[in-house]
Short mmCIF file of C-alpha atoms (C1' of nucleotides) in Angstrom, two decimals:
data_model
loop_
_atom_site.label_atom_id
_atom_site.label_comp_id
_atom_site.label_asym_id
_atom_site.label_seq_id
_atom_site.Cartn_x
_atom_site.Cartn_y
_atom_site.Cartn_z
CA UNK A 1 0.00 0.00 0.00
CA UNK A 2 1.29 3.38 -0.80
CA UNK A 3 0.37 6.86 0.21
CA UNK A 4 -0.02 9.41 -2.29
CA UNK A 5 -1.35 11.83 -0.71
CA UNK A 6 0.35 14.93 -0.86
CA UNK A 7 2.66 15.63 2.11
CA UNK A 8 2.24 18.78 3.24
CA UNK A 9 -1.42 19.19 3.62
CA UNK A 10 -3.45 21.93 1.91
CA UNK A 11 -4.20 24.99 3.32
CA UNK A 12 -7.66 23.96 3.36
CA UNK A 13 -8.00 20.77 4.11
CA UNK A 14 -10.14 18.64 6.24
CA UNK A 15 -8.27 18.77 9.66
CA UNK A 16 -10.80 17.35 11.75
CA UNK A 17 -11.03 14.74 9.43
CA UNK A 18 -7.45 13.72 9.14
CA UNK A 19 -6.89 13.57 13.03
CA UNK A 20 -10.53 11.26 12.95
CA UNK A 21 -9.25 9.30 10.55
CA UNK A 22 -5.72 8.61 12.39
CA UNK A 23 -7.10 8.07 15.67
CA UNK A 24 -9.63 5.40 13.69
CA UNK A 25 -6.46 3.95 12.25
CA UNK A 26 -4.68 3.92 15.60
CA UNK A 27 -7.83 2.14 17.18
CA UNK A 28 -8.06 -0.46 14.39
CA UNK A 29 -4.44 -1.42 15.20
CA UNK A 30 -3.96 -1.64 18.72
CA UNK A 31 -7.32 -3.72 18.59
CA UNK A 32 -5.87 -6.09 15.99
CA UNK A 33 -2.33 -6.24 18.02
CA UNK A 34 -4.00 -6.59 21.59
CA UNK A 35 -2.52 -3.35 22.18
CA UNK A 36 -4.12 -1.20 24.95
CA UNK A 37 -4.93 2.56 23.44
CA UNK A 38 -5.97 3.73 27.01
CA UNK A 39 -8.24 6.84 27.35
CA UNK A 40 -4.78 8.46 28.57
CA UNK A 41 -2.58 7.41 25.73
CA UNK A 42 -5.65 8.00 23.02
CA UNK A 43 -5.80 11.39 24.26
CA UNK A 44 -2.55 12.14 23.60
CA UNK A 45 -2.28 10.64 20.68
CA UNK A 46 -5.30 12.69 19.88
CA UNK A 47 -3.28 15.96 20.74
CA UNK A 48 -0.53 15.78 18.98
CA UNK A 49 -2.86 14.68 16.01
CA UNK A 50 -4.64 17.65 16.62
CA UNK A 51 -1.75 19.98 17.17
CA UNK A 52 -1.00 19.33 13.27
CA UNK A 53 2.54 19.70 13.99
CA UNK A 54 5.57 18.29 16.02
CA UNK A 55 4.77 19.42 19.28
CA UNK A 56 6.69 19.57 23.12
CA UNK A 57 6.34 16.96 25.42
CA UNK A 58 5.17 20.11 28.30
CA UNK A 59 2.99 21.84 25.57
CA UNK A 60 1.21 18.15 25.80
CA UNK A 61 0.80 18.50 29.60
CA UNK A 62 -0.45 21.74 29.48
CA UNK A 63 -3.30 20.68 27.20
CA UNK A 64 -3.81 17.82 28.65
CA UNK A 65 -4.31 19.90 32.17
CA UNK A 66 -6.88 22.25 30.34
CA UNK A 67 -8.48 19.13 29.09
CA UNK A 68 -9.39 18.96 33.20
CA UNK A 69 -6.91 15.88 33.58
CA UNK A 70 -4.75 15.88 36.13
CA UNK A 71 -1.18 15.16 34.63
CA UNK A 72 2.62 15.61 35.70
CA UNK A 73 5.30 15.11 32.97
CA UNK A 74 5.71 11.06 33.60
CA UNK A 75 1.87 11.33 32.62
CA UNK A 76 2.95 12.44 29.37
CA UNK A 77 6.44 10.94 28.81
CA UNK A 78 4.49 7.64 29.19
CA UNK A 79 2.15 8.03 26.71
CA UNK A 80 4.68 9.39 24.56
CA UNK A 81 6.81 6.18 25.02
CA UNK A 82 4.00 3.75 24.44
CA UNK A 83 3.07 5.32 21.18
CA UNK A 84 6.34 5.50 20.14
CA UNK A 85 7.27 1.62 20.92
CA UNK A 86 3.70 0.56 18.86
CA UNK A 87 4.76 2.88 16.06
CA UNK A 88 1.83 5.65 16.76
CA UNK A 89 4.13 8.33 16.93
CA UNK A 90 7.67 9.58 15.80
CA UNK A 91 10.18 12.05 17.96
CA UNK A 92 11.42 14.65 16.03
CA UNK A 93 14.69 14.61 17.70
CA UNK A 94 16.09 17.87 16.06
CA UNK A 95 13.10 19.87 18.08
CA UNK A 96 12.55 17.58 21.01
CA UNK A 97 9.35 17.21 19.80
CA UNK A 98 6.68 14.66 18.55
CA UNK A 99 4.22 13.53 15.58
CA UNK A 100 1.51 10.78 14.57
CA UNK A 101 2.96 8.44 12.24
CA UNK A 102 0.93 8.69 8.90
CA UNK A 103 1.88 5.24 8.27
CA UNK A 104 1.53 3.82 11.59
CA UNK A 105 1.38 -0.61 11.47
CA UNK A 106 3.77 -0.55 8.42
CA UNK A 107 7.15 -1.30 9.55
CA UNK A 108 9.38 1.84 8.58
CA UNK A 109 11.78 3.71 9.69
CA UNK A 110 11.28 7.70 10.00
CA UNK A 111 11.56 10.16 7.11
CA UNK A 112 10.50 14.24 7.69
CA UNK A 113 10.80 16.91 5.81
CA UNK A 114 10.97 19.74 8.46
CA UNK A 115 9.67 23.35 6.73
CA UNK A 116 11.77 26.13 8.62
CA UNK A 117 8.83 28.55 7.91
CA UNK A 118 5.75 26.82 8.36
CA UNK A 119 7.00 24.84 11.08
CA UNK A 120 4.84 21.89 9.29
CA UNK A 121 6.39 18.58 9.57
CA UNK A 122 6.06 15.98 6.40
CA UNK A 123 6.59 12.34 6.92
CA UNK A 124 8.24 10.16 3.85
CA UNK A 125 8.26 6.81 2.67
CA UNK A 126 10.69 6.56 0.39
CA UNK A 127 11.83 3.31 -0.15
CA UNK A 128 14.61 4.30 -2.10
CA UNK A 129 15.80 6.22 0.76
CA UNK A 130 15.88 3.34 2.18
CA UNK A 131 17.41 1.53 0.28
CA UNK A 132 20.08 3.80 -0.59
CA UNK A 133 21.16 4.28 3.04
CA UNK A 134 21.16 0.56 3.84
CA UNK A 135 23.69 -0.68 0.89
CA UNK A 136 25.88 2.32 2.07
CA UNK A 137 25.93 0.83 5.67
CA UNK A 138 26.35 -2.61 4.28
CA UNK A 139 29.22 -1.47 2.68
CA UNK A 140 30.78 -1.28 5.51
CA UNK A 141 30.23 -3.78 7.24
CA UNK A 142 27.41 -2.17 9.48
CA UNK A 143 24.03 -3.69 10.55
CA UNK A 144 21.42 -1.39 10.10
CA UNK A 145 18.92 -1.46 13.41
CA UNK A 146 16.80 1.68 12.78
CA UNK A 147 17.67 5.34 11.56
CA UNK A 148 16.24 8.79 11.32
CA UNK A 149 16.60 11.64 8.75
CA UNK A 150 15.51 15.02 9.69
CA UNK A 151 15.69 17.53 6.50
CA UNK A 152 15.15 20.81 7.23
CA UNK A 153 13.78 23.50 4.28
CA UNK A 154 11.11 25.47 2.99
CA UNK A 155 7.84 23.70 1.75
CA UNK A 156 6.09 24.01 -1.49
CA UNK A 157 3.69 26.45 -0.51
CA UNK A 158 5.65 28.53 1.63
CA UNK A 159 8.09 29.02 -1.18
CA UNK A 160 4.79 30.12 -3.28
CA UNK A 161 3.48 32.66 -0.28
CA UNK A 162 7.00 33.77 0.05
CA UNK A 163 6.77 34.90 -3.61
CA UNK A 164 3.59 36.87 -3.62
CA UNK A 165 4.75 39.43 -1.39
CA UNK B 1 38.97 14.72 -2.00
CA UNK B 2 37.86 11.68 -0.87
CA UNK B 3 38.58 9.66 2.03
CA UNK B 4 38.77 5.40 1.95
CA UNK B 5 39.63 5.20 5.51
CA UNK B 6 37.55 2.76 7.31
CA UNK B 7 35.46 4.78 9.31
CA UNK B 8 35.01 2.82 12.46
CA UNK B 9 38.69 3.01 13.39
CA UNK B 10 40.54 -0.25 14.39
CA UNK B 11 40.89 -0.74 17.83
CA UNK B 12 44.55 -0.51 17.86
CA UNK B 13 44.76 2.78 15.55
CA UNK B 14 46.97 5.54 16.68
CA UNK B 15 44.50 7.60 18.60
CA UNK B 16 46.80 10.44 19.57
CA UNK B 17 47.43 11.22 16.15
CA UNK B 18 44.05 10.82 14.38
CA UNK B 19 43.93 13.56 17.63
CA UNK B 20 46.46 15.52 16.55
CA UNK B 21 45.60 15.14 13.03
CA UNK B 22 41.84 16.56 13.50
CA UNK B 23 43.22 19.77 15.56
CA UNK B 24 46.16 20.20 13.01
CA UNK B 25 43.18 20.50 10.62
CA UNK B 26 40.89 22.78 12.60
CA UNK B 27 44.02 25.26 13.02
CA UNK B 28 44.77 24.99 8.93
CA UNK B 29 40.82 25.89 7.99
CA UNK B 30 40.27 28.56 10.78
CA UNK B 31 43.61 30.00 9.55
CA UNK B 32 42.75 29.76 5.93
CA UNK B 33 38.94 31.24 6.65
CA UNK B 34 40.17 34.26 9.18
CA UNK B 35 38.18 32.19 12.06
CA UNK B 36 39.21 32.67 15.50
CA UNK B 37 40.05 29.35 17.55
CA UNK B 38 40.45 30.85 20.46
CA UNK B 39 42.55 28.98 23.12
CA UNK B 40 39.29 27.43 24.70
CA UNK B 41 37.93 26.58 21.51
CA UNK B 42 40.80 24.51 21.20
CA UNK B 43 40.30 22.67 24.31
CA UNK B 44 37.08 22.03 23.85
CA UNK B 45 37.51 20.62 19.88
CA UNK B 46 40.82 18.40 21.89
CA UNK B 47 38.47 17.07 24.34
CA UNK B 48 35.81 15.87 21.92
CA UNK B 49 38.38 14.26 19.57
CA UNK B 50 39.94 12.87 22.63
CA UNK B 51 36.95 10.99 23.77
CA UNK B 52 36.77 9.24 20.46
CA UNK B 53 33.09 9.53 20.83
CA UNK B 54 30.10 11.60 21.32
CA UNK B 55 30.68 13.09 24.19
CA UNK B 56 27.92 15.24 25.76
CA UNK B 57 27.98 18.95 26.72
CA UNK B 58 28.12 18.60 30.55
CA UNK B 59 30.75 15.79 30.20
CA UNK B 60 32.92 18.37 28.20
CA UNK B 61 31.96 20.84 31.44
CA UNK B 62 34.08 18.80 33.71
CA UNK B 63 36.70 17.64 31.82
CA UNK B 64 37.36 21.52 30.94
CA UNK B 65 37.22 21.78 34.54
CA UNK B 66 39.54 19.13 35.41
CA UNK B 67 41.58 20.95 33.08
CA UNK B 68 41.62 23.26 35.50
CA UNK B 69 39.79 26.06 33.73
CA UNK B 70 36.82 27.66 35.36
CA UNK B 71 34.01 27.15 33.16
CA UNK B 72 30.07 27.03 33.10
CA UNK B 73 27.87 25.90 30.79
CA UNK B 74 27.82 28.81 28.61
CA UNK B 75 31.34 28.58 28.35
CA UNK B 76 30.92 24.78 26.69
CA UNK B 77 27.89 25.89 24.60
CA UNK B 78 29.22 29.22 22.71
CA UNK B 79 32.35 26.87 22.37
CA UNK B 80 30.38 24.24 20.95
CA UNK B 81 28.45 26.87 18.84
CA UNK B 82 31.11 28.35 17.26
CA UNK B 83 32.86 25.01 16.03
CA UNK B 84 29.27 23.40 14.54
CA UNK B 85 29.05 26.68 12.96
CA UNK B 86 32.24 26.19 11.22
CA UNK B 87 31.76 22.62 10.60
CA UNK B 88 34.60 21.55 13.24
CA UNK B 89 32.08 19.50 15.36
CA UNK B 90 28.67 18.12 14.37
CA UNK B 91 25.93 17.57 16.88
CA UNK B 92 24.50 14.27 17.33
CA UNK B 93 21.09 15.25 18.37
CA UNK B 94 19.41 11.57 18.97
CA UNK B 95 21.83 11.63 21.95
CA UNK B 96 22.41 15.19 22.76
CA UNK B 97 25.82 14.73 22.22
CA UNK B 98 28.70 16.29 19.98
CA UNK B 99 31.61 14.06 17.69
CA UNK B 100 34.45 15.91 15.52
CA UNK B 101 33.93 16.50 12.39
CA UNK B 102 35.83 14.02 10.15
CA UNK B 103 35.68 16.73 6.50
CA UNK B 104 36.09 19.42 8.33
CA UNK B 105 36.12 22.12 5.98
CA UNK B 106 34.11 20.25 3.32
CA UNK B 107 31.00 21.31 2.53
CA UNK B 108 28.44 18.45 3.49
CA UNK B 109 26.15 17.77 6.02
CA UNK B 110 26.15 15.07 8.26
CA UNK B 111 25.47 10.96 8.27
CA UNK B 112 26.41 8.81 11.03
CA UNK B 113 26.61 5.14 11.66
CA UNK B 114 26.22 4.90 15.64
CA UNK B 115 27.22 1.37 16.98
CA UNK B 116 24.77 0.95 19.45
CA UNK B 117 27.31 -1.94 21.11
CA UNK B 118 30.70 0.36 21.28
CA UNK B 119 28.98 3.62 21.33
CA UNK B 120 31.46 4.38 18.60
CA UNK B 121 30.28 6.76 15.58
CA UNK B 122 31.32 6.96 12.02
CA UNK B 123 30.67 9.96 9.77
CA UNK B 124 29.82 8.88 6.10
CA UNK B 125 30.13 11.17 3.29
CA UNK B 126 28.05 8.85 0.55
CA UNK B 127 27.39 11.52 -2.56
CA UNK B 128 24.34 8.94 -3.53
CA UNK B 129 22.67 9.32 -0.19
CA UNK B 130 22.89 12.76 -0.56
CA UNK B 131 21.31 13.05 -3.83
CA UNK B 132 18.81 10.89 -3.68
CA UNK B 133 17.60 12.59 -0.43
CA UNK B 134 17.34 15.66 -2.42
CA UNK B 135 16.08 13.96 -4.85
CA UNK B 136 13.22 12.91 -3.00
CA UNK B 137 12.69 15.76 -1.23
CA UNK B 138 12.74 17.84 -4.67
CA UNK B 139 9.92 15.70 -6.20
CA UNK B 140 7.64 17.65 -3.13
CA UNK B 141 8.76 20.56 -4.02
CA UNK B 142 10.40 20.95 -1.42
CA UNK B 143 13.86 22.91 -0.91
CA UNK B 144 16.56 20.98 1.53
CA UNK B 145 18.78 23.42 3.37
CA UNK B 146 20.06 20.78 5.65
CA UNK B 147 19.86 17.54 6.55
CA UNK B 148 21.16 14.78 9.75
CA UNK B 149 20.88 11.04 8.88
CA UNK B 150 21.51 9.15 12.43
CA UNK B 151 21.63 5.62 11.47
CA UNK B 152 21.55 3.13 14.57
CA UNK B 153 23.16 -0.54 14.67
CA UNK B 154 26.09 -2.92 15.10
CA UNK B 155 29.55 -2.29 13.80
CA UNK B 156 31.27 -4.71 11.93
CA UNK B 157 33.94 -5.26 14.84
CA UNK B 158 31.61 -5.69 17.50
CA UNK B 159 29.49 -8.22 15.72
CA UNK B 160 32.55 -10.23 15.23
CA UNK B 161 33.49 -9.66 18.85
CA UNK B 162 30.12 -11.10 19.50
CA UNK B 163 30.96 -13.92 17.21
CA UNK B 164 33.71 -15.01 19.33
CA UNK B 165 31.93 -15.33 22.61
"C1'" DC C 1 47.12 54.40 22.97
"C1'" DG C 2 41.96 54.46 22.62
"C1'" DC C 3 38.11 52.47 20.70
"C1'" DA C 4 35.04 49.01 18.86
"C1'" DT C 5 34.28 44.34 18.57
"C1'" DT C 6 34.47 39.80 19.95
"C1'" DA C 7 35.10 36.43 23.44
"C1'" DT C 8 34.64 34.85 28.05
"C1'" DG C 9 32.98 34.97 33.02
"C1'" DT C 10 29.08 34.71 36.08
"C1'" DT C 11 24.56 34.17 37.89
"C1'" DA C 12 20.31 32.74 37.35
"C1'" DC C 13 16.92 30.07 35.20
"C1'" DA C 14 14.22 27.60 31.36
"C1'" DA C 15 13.17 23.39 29.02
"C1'" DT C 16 13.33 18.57 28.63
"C1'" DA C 17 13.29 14.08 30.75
"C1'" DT C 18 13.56 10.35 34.38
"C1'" DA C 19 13.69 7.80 39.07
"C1'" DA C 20 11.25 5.87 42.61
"C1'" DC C 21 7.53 4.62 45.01
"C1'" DA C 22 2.24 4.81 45.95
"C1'" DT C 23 -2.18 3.99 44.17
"C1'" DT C 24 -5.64 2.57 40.98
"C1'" DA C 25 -7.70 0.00 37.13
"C1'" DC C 26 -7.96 -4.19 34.58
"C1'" DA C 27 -7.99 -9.08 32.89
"C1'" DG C 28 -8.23 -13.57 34.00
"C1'" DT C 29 -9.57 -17.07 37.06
"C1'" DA C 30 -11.36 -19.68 41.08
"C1'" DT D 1 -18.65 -12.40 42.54
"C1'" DA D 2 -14.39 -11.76 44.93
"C1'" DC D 3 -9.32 -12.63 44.42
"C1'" DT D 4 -5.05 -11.91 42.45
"C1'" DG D 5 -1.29 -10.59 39.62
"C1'" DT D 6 -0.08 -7.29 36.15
"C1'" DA D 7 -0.19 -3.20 33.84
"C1'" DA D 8 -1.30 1.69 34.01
"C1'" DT D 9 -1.47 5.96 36.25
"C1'" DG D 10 -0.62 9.31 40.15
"C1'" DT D 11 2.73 11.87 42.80
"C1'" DT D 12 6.89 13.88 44.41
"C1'" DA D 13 11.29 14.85 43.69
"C1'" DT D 14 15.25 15.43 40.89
"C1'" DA D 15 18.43 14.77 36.85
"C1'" DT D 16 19.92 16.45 32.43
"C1'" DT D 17 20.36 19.66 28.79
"C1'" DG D 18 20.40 24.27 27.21
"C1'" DT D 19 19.78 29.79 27.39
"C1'" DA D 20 19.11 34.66 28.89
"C1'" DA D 21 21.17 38.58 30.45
"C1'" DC D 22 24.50 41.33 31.96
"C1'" DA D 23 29.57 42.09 33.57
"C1'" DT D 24 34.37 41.79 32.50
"C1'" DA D 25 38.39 40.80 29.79
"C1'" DA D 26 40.97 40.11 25.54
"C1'" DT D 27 41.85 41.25 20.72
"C1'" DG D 28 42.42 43.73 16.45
"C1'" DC D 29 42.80 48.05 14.35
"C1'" DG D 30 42.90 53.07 13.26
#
DNA sequence: CGCATTATGTTACAATATAACATTACAGTA
DNA sequence: TACTGTAATGTTATATTGTAACATAATGCG
């Protein structure tokens, strides 16, 4: 299955139905894994969803407390750490900072392209990417566990708003 | 310029001088450029080739102090500033910590092989990486100003130390 | 030298993350 | 249903990493 979605979303698009749709995703997983998506840990994951970009572990706690729960930061860290072991969520480790997995239940490693101006995060898939990097490590001799790329630029449509000034 | 060293180093290399090698370098290129690296600048770039791996800010703290220099943690960070800035030191930012730059003075940016069984890192400088990364990225329309590629696993010495067990 | 600039010292604090132990909720079973 | 072991959350305290802001010292240059 491949996404072809474009990856920075539109100006306009359906936000409340892209963080419905994850969250249904997310559900439909941990179900079929006999993973448990708590109320806690489905509210975060909610959050960040919702936040529509990487956000701070303590930006989390703060709207989780205006939510009326009562949280300190192991409330959140935890969360954090269960949706990142089931694949839920990436850290952005560049910004100390976190996002839903658009392709959460495939098994991939981490892509993002990071726009500087929008602050929008992007995730990849590119298997050639992939690919690319592992016969480099091979090369050498090295064993490829997991890896990260973080590329940092300007987006598509912040190049195009940057213009029409 | 390219280099075919092996970039984990052997375990019986001659540390000193890959040491002395690296700050010979620094001194050339801030030289060359009109950059000033300034006696603790120095002392900090020594102590992170001396530790032959990442070594994190607060580490660097005390061994400055050890040094007997009186030094806080500004003093580390606008140390550590100034030589990422000039592409002397790279940050490793999935472990908030800091290796020497092995191209100093090249322009690239940075992809490391961290053996997650030595704690050992090796800086790659693979051209096809590189371009297929932008590449990819290009295809979105997106434009790359920088990049980090952390890539996570087992060296090729310490899975044949393992092998020997 | 005298001046401007850059670098460093110093103090205080912000931001991010974890340890350790107490309590509660939950799933499975008698 | 009540019992029990495990997993999840609450709670307090603290560790780790990184900056802000302002004072002082060193450096390069006219």
């Amino acid at each position: 299955m491949t996404h072809n979605n474009p990856p920075f979303p539109s100006a306009d698009h359906d936000h409340k139905h892209c963080v419905s749709h994850a969250l249904k995703n997310a559900e439909a997983y941990c179900q079929q894994q006999g993973l448990r998506l708590t109320k806690l840990r489905h509210q975060v994951l909610e959050l960040i969803w919702a936040n529509h970009q990487p956000v701070g572990a303590y930006e989390l706690l703060d709207q989780l407390t205006h939510e009326g729960r009562k949280a300190a930061p192991p409330t959140v860290y935890r969360a954090l750490d269960f949706l990142m072991e089931n694949g839920l969520v990436h850290r952005i480790s560049s910004r100390n900072a976190y996002v839903g997995c658009s392709h959460a239940g495939h098994d991939h490693t981490a892509q993002f392209l990071i726009c500087e101006s929008c602050g929008q995060v992007a995730e990849l898939d590119n298997a050639q990417i992939g690919s690319v990097i592992a016969k480099g490590a091979n090369q050498l001799g090295f064993t490829v566990a997991q890896w990260t790329l973080e590329i940092s630029g300007t987006c598509d449509q912040c190049k195009h708003r940057s213009q029409d000034e």
